[in-house]
PDB file of C-alpha atoms in Angstrom:
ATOM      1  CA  UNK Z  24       5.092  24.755  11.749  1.00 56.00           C
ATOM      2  CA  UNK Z  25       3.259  23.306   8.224  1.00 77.00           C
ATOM      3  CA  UNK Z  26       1.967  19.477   9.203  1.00 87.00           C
ATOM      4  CA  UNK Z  27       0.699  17.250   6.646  1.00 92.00           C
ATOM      5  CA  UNK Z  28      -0.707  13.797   7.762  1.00 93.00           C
ATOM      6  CA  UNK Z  29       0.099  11.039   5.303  1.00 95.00           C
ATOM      7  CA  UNK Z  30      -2.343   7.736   5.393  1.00 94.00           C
ATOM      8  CA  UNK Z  31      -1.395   4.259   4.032  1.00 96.00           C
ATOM      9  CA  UNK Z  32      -5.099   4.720   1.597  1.00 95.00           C
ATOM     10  CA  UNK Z  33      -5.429   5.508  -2.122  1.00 94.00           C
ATOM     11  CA  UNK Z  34      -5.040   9.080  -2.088  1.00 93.00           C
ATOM     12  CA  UNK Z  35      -8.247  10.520  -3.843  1.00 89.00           C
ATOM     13  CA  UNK Z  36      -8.351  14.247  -2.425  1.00 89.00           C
ATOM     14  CA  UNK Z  37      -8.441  16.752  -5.580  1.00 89.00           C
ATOM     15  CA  UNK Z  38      -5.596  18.929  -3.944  1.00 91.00           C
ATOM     16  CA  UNK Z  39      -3.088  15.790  -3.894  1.00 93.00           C
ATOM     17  CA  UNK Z  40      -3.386  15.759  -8.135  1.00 94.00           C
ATOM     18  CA  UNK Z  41      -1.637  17.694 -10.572  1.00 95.00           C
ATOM     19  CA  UNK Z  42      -1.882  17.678 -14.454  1.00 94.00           C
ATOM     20  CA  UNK Z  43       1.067  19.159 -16.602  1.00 94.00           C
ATOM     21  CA  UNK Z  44      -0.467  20.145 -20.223  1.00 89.00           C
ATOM     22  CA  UNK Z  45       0.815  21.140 -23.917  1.00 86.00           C
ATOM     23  CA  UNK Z  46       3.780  18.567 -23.693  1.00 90.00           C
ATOM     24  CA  UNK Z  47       4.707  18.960 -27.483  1.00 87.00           C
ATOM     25  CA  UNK Z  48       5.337  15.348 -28.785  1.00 88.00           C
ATOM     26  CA  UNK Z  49       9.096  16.225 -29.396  1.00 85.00           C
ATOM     27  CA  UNK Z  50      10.058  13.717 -27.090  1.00 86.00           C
ATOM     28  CA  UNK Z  51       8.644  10.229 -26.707  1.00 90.00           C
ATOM     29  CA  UNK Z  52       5.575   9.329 -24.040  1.00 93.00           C
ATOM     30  CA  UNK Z  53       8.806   7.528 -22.026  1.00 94.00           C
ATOM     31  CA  UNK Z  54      11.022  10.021 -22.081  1.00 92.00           C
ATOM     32  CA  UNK Z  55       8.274  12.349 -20.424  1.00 92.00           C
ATOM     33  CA  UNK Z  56       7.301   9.816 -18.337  1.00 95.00           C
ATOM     34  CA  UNK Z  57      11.255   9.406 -17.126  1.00 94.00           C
ATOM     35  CA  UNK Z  58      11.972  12.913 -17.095  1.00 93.00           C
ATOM     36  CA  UNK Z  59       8.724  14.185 -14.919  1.00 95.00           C
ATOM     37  CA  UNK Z  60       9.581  11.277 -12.256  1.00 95.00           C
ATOM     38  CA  UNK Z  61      12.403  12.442 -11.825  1.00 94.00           C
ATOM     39  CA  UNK Z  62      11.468  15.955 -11.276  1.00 93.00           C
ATOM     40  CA  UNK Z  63       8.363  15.430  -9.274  1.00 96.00           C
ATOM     41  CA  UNK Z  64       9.590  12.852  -7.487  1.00 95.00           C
ATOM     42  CA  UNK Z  65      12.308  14.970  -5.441  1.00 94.00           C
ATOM     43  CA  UNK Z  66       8.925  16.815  -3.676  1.00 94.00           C
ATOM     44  CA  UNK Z  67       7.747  13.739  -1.988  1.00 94.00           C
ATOM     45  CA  UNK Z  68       6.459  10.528  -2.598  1.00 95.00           C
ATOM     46  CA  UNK Z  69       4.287  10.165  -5.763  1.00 96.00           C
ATOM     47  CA  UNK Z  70       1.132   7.235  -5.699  1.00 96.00           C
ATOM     48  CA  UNK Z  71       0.405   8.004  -9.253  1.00 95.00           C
ATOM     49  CA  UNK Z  72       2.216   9.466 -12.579  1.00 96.00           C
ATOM     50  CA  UNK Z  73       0.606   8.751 -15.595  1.00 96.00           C
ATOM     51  CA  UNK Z  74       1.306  10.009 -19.099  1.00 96.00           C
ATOM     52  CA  UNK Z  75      -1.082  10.244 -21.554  1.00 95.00           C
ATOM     53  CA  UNK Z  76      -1.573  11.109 -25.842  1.00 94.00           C
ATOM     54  CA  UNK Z  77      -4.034  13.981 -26.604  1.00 92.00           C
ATOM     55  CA  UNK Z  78      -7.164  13.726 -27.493  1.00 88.00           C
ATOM     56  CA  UNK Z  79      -7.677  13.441 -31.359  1.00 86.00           C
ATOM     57  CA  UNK Z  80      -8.735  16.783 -31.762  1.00 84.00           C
ATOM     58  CA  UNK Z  81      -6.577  18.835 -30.173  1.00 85.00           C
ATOM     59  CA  UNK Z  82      -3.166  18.916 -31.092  1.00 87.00           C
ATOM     60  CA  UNK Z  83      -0.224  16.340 -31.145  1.00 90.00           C
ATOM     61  CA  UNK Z  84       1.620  16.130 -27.592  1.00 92.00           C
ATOM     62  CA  UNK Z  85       0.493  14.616 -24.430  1.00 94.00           C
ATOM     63  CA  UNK Z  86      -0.503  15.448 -20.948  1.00 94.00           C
ATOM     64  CA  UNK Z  87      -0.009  13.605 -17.847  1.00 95.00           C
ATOM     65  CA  UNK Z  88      -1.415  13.637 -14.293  1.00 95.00           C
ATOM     66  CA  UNK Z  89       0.416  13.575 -10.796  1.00 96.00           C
ATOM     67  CA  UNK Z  90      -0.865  12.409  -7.834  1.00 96.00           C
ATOM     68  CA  UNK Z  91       1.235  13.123  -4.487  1.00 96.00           C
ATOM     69  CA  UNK Z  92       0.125  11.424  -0.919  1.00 96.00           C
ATOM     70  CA  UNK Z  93       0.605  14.631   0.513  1.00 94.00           C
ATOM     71  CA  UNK Z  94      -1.422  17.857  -0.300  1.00 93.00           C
ATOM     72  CA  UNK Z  95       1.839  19.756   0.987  1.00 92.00           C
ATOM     73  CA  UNK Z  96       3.821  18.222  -1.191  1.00 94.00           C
ATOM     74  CA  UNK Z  97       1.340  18.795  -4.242  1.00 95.00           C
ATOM     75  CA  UNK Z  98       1.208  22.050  -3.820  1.00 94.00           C
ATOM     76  CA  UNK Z  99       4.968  22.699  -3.240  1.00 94.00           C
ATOM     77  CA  UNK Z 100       5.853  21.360  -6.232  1.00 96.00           C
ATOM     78  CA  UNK Z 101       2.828  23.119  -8.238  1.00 95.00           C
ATOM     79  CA  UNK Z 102       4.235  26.358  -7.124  1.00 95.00           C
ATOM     80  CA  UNK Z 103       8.181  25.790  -8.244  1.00 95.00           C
ATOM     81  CA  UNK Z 104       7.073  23.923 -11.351  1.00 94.00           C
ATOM     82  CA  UNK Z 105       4.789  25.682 -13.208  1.00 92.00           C
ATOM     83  CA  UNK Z 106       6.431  27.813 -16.358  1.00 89.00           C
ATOM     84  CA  UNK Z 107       9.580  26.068 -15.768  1.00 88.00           C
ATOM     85  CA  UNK Z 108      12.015  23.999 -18.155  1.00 85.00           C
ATOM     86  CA  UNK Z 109      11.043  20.454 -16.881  1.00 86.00           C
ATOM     87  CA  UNK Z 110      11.909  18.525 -19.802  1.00 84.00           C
ATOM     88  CA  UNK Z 111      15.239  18.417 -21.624  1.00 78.00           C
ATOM     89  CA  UNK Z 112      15.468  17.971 -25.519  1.00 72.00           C
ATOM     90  CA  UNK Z 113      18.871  18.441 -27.038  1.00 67.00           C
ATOM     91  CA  UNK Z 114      18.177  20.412 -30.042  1.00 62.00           C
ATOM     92  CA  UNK Z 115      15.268  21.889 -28.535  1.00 59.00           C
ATOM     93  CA  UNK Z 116      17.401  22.510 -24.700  1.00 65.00           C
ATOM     94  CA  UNK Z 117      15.040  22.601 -22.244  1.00 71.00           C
ATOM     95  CA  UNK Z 118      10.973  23.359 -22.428  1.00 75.00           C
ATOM     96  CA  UNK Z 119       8.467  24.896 -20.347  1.00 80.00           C
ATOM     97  CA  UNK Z 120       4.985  23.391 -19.440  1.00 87.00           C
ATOM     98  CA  UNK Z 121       1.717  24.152 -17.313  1.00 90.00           C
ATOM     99  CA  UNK Z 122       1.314  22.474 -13.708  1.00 94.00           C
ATOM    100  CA  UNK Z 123      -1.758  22.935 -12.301  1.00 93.00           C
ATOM    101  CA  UNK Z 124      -3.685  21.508  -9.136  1.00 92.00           C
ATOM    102  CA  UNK Z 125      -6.737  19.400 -10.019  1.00 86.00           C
ATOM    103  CA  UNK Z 126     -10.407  21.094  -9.775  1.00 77.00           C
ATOM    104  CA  UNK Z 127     -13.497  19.797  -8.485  1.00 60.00           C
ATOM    105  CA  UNK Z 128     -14.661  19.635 -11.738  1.00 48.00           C
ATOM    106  CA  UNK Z 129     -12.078  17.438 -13.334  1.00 49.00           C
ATOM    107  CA  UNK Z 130     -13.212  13.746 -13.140  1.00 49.00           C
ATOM    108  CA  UNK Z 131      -9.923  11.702 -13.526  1.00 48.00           C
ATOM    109  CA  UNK Z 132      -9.259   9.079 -10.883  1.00 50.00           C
ATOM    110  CA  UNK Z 133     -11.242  11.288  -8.206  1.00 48.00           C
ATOM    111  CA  UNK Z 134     -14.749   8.529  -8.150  1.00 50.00           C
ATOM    112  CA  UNK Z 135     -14.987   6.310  -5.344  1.00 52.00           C
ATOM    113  CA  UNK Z 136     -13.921   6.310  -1.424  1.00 67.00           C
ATOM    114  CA  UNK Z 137     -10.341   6.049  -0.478  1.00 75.00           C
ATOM    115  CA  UNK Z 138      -9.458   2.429  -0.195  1.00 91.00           C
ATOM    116  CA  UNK Z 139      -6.165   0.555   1.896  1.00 93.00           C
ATOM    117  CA  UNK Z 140      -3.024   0.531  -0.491  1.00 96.00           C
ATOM    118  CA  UNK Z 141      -1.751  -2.981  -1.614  1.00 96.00           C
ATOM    119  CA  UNK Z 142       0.885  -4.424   0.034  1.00 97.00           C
ATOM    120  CA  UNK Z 143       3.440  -2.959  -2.277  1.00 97.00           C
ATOM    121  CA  UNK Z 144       2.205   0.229  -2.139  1.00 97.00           C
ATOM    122  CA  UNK Z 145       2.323  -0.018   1.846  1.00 97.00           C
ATOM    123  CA  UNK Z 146       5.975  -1.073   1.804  1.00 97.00           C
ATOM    124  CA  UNK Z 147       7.161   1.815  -0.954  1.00 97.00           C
ATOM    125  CA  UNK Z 148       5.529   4.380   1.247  1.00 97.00           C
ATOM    126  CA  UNK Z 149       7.190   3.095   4.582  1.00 97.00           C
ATOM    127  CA  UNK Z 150      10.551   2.840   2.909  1.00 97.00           C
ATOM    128  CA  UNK Z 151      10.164   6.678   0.969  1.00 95.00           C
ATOM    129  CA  UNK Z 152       8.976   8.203   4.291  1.00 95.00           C
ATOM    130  CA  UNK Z 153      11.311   6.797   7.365  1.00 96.00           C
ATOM    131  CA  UNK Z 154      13.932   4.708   5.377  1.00 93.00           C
ATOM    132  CA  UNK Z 155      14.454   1.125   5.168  1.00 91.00           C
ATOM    133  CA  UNK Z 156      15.569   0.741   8.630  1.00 93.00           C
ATOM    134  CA  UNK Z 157      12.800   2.580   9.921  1.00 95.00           C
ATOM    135  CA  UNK Z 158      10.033  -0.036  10.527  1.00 97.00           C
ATOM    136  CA  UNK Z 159      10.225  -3.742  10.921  1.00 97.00           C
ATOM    137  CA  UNK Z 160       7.413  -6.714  10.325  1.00 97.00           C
ATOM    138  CA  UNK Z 161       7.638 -10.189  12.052  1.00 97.00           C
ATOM    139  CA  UNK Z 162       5.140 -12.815  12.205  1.00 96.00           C
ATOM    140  CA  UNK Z 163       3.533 -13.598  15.428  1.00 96.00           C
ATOM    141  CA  UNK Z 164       1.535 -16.911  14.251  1.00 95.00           C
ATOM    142  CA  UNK Z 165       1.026 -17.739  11.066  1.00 95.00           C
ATOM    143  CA  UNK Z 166      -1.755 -21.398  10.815  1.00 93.00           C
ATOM    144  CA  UNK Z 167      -3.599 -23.375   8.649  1.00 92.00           C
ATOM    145  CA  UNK Z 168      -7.079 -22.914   9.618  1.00 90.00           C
ATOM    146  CA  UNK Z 169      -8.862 -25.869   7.316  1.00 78.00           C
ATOM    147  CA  UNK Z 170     -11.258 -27.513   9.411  1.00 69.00           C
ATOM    148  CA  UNK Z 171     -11.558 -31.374   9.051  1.00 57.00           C
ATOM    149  CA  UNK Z 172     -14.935 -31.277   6.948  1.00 56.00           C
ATOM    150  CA  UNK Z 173     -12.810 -29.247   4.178  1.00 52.00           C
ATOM    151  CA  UNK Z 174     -10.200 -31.538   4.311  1.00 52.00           C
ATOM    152  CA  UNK Z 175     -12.808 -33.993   2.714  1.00 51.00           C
ATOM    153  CA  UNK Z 176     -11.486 -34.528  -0.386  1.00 55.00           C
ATOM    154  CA  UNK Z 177     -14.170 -34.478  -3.680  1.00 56.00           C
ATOM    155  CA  UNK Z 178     -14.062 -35.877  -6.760  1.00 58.00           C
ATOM    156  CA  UNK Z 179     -13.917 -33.497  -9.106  1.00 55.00           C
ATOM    157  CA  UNK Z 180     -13.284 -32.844 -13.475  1.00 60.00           C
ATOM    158  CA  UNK Z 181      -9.641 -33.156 -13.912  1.00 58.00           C
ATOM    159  CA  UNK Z 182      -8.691 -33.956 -10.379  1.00 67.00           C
ATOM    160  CA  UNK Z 183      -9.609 -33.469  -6.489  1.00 80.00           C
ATOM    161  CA  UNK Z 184     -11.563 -30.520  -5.266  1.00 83.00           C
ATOM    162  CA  UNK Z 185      -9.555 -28.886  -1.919  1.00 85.00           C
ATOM    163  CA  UNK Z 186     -10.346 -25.528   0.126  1.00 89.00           C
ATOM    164  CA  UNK Z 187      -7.370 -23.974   1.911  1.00 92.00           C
ATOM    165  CA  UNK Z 188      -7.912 -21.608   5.142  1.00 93.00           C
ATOM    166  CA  UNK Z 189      -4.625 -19.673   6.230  1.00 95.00           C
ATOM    167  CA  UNK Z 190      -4.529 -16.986   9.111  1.00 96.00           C
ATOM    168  CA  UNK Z 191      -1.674 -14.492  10.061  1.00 97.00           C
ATOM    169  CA  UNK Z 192      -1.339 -11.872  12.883  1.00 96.00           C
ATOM    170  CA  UNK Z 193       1.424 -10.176  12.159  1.00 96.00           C
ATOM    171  CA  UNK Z 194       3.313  -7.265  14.251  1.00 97.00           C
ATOM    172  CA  UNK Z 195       4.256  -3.865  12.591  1.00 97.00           C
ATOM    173  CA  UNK Z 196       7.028  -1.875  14.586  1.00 97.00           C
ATOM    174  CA  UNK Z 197       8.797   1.366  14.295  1.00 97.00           C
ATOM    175  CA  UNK Z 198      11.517   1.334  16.326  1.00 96.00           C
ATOM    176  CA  UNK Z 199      12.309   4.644  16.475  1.00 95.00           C
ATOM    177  CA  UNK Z 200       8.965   6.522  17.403  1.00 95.00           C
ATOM    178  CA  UNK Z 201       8.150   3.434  20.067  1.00 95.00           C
ATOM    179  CA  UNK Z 202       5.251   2.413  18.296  1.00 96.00           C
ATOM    180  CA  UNK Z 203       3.980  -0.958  17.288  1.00 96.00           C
ATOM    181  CA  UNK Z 204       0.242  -2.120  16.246  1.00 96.00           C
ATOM    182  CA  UNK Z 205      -0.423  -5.290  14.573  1.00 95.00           C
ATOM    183  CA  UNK Z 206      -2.652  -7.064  11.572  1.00 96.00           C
ATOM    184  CA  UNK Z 207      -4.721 -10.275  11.273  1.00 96.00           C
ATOM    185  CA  UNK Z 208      -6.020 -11.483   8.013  1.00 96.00           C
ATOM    186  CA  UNK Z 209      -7.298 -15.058   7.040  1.00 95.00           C
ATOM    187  CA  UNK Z 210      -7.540 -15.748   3.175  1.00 95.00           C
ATOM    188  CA  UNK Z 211      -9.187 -19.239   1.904  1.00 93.00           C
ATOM    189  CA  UNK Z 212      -9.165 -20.504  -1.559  1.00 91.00           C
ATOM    190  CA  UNK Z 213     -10.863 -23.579  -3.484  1.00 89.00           C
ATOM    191  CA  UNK Z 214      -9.117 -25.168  -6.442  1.00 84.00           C
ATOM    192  CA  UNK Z 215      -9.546 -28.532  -8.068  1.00 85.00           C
ATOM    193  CA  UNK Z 216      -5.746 -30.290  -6.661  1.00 81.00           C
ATOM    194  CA  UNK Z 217      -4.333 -32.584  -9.379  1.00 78.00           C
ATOM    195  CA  UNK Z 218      -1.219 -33.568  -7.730  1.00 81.00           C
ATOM    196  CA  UNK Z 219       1.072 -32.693  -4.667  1.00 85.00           C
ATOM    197  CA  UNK Z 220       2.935 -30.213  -6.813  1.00 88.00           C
ATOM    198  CA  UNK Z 221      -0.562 -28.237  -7.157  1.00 86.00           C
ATOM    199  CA  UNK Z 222      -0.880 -28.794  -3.223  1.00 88.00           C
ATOM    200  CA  UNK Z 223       2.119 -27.354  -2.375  1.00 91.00           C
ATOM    201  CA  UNK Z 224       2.060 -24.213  -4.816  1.00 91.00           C
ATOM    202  CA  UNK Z 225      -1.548 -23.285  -3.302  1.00 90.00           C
ATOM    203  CA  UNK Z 226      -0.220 -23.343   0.490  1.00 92.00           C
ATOM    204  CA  UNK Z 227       2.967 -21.647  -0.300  1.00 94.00           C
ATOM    205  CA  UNK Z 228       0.868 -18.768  -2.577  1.00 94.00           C
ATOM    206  CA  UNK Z 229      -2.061 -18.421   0.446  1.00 95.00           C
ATOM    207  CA  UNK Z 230       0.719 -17.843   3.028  1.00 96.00           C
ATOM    208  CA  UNK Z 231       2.508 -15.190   1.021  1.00 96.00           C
ATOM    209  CA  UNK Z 232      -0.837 -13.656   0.384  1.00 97.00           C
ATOM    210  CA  UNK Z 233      -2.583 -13.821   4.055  1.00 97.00           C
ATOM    211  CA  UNK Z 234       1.007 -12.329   5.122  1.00 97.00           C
ATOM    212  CA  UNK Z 235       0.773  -9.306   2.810  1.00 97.00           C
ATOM    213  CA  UNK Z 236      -2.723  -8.678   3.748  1.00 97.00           C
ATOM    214  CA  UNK Z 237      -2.186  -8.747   7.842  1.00 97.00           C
ATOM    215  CA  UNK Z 238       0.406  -6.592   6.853  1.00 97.00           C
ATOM    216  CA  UNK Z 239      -1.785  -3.914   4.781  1.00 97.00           C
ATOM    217  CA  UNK Z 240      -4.404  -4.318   7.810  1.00 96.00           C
ATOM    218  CA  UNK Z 241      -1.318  -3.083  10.204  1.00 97.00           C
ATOM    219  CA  UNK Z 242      -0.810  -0.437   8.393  1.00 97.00           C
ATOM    220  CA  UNK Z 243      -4.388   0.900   8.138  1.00 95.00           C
ATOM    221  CA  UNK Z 244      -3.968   2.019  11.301  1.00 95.00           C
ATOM    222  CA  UNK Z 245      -0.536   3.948  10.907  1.00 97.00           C
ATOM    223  CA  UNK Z 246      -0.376   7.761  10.489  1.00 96.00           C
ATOM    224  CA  UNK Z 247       2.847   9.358   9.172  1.00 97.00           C
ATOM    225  CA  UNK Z 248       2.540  13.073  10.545  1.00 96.00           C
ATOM    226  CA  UNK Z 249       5.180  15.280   8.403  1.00 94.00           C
ATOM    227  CA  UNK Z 250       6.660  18.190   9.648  1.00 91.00           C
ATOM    228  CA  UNK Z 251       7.640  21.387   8.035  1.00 83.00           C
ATOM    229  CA  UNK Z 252      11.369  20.671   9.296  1.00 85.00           C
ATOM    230  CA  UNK Z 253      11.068  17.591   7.447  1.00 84.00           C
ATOM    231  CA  UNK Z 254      11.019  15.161  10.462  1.00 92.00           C
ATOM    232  CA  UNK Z 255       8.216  12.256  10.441  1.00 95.00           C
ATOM    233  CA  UNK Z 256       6.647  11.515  13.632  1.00 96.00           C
ATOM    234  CA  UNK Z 257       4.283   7.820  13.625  1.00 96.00           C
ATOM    235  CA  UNK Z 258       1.167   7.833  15.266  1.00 95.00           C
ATOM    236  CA  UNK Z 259      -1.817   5.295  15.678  1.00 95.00           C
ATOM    237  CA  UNK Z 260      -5.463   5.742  15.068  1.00 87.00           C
ATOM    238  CA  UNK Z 261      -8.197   3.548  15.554  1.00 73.00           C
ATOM    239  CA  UNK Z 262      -9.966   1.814  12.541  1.00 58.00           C
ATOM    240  CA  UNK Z 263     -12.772   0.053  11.183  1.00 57.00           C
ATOM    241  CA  UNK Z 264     -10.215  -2.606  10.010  1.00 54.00           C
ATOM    242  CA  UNK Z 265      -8.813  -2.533  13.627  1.00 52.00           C
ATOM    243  CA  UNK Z 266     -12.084  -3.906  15.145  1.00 50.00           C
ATOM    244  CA  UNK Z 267     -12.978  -6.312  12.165  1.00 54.00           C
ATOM    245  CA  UNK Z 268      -9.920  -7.811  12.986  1.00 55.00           C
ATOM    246  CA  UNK Z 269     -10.536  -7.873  17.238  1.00 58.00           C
ATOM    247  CA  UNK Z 270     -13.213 -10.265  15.599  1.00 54.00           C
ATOM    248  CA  UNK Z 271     -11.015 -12.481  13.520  1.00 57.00           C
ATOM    249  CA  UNK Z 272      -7.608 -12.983  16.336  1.00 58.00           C
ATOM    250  CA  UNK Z 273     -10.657 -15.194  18.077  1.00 57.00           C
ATOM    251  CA  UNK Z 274      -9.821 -17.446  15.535  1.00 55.00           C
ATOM    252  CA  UNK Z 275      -5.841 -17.361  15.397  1.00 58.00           C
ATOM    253  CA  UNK Z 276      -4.205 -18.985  18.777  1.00 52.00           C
ATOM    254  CA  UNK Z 277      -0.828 -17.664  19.388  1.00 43.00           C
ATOM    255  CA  UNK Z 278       1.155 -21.133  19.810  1.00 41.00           C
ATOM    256  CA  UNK Z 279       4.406 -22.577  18.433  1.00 39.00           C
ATOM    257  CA  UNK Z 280       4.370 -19.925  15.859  1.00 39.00           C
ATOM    258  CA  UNK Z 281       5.285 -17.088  18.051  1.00 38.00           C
ATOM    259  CA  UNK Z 282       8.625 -15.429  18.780  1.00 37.00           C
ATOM    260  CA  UNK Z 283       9.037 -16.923  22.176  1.00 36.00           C
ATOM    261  CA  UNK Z 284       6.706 -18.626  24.445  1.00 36.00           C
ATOM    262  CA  UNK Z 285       6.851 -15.311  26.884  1.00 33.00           C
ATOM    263  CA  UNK Z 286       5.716 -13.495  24.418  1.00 34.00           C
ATOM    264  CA  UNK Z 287       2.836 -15.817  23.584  1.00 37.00           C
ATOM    265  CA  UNK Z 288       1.966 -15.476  27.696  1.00 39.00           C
ATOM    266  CA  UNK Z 289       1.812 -12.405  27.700  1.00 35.00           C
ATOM    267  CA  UNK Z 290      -0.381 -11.862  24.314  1.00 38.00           C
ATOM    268  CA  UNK Z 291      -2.924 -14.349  26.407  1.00 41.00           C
ATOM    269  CA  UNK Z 292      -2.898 -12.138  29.535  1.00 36.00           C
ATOM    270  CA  UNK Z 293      -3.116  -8.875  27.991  1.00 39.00           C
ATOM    271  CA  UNK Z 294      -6.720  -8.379  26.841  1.00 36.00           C
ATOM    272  CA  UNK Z 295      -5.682  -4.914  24.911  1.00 37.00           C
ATOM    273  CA  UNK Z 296      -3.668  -6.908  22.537  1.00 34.00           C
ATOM    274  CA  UNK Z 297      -0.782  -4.254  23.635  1.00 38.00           C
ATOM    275  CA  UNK Z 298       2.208  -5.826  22.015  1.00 34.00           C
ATOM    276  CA  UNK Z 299       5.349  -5.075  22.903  1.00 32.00           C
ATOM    277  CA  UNK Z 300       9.354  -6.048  21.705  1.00 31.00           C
ATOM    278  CA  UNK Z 301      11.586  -7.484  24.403  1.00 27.00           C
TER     279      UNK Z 301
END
């Protein structure tokens, strides 16, 4: 049976791209973009679709480039694709184009190491693979970690100088595959305060944030394993991020935050961190 592991990182692997050329410019650079979601989209989830003019001398028309999460799914749709009427012009009905896979030779978006998705990315990929009731996210403390000398408020141009420390741990479940991990993150900020208003609007927007990015550090550790039969099984691995943040739940105390005070109990008991739903 075909398996194809899918992680929650910036896909960057040359056989996860595909570039369509000789779109004629008989359609406009949205309708292509529209019209080649659409179709590439039904293959499996897409990171990256990006549709672009011609250079100046060659001639009128654009090209665009594909990137899939999944190498299976790249070349799947590669191989029913290519030659075929993707986009649909009235007068013209419908016209043919070139999809090929990426070579190691082509240099678009392939430089760097693979780096964690964003937090929007994370929650698009969850949702595409095992549906919207297939994982849930609940907060397991989330504190203000600025320590008294920070709260020393400074003079500063145009108002008083703050710093803001917020942790999170957060717990990352899939119900259906009995699997749960977790994330920590802590996020601080400095920013000259020139009212309560200001105050108020920089502790709601570290919260949101240092929630998003325990979040994204739960899911670095989350492996989507699809199967040829088109189920998804969930798996863990172990992470770099995984032990950076062993270092940082030193900091966060699970307290009057938590779901329950058994639960906190048995997070202080359990040295493995090995959360589980009651």
């Amino acid at each position: 049976m075909e398996v194809d592991i899918l992680q929650f990182r910036v896909p960057v692997e040359n056989n996860k791209t595909l570039f369509v050329w000789d779109i004629p410019p008989v359609v406009t650079q949205d309708q292509v973009y529209e019209q080649l979601s659409q179709a590439f989209s039904s293959f499996g989830p897409i990171y990256l679709l990006k549709v672009c003019p011609n250079a100046p001398l060659h001639p009128p028309g654009f090209y665009a480039i594909i990137k899939f999460y999944s190498a299976a799914h790249a070349a799947k749709a590669q191989n029913l694709t290519d030659g075929c009427p993707l986009l649909h012009q009235p007068a013209l009905k419908c016209l043919s184009l070139q999809v090929k896979l990426s070579s190691k030779q082509t240099p678009h978006f392939l430089s760097g190491r693979s780096t964690p998705l964003n937090h929007a990315r994370c929650v698009e990929l969850a949702n595409r693979c095992l549906g919207f009731n297939g994982w849930t996210s609940d907060i397991i403390t989330l504190k203000e970690l600025t320590s008294e000398e920070e709260e020393d408020e400074e003079e500063d141009e145009g108002g008083v100088r703050r710093r803001l420390r917020f942790g999170c741990m957060m717990k990352l479940s899939f119900p259906q595959h009995g699997v749960t991990t977790r994330g920590v993150a802590v996020v601080e900020e400095s920013f000259t305060c020139a009212g309560p208003e200001v105050l108020l609007q920089r502790r709601c927007k570290l919260q949101r944030s240092v929630r998003e990015k325990a979040l994204v550090q739960a899911f670095s550790s989350v492996l989507l394993i699809l199967l040829g039969n088109g189920k998804v099984m969930v798996e863990l691995k172990q992470t770099s991020d995984q032990f950076e943040a062993e270092e940082t739940e030193d900091i966060l105390q699970v307290n009057e935050f938590s779901p329950s005070e058994a639960l906190a109990d048995e997070e202080d008991e359990d040295e493995d961190w090995d959360l589980t739903v009651s």
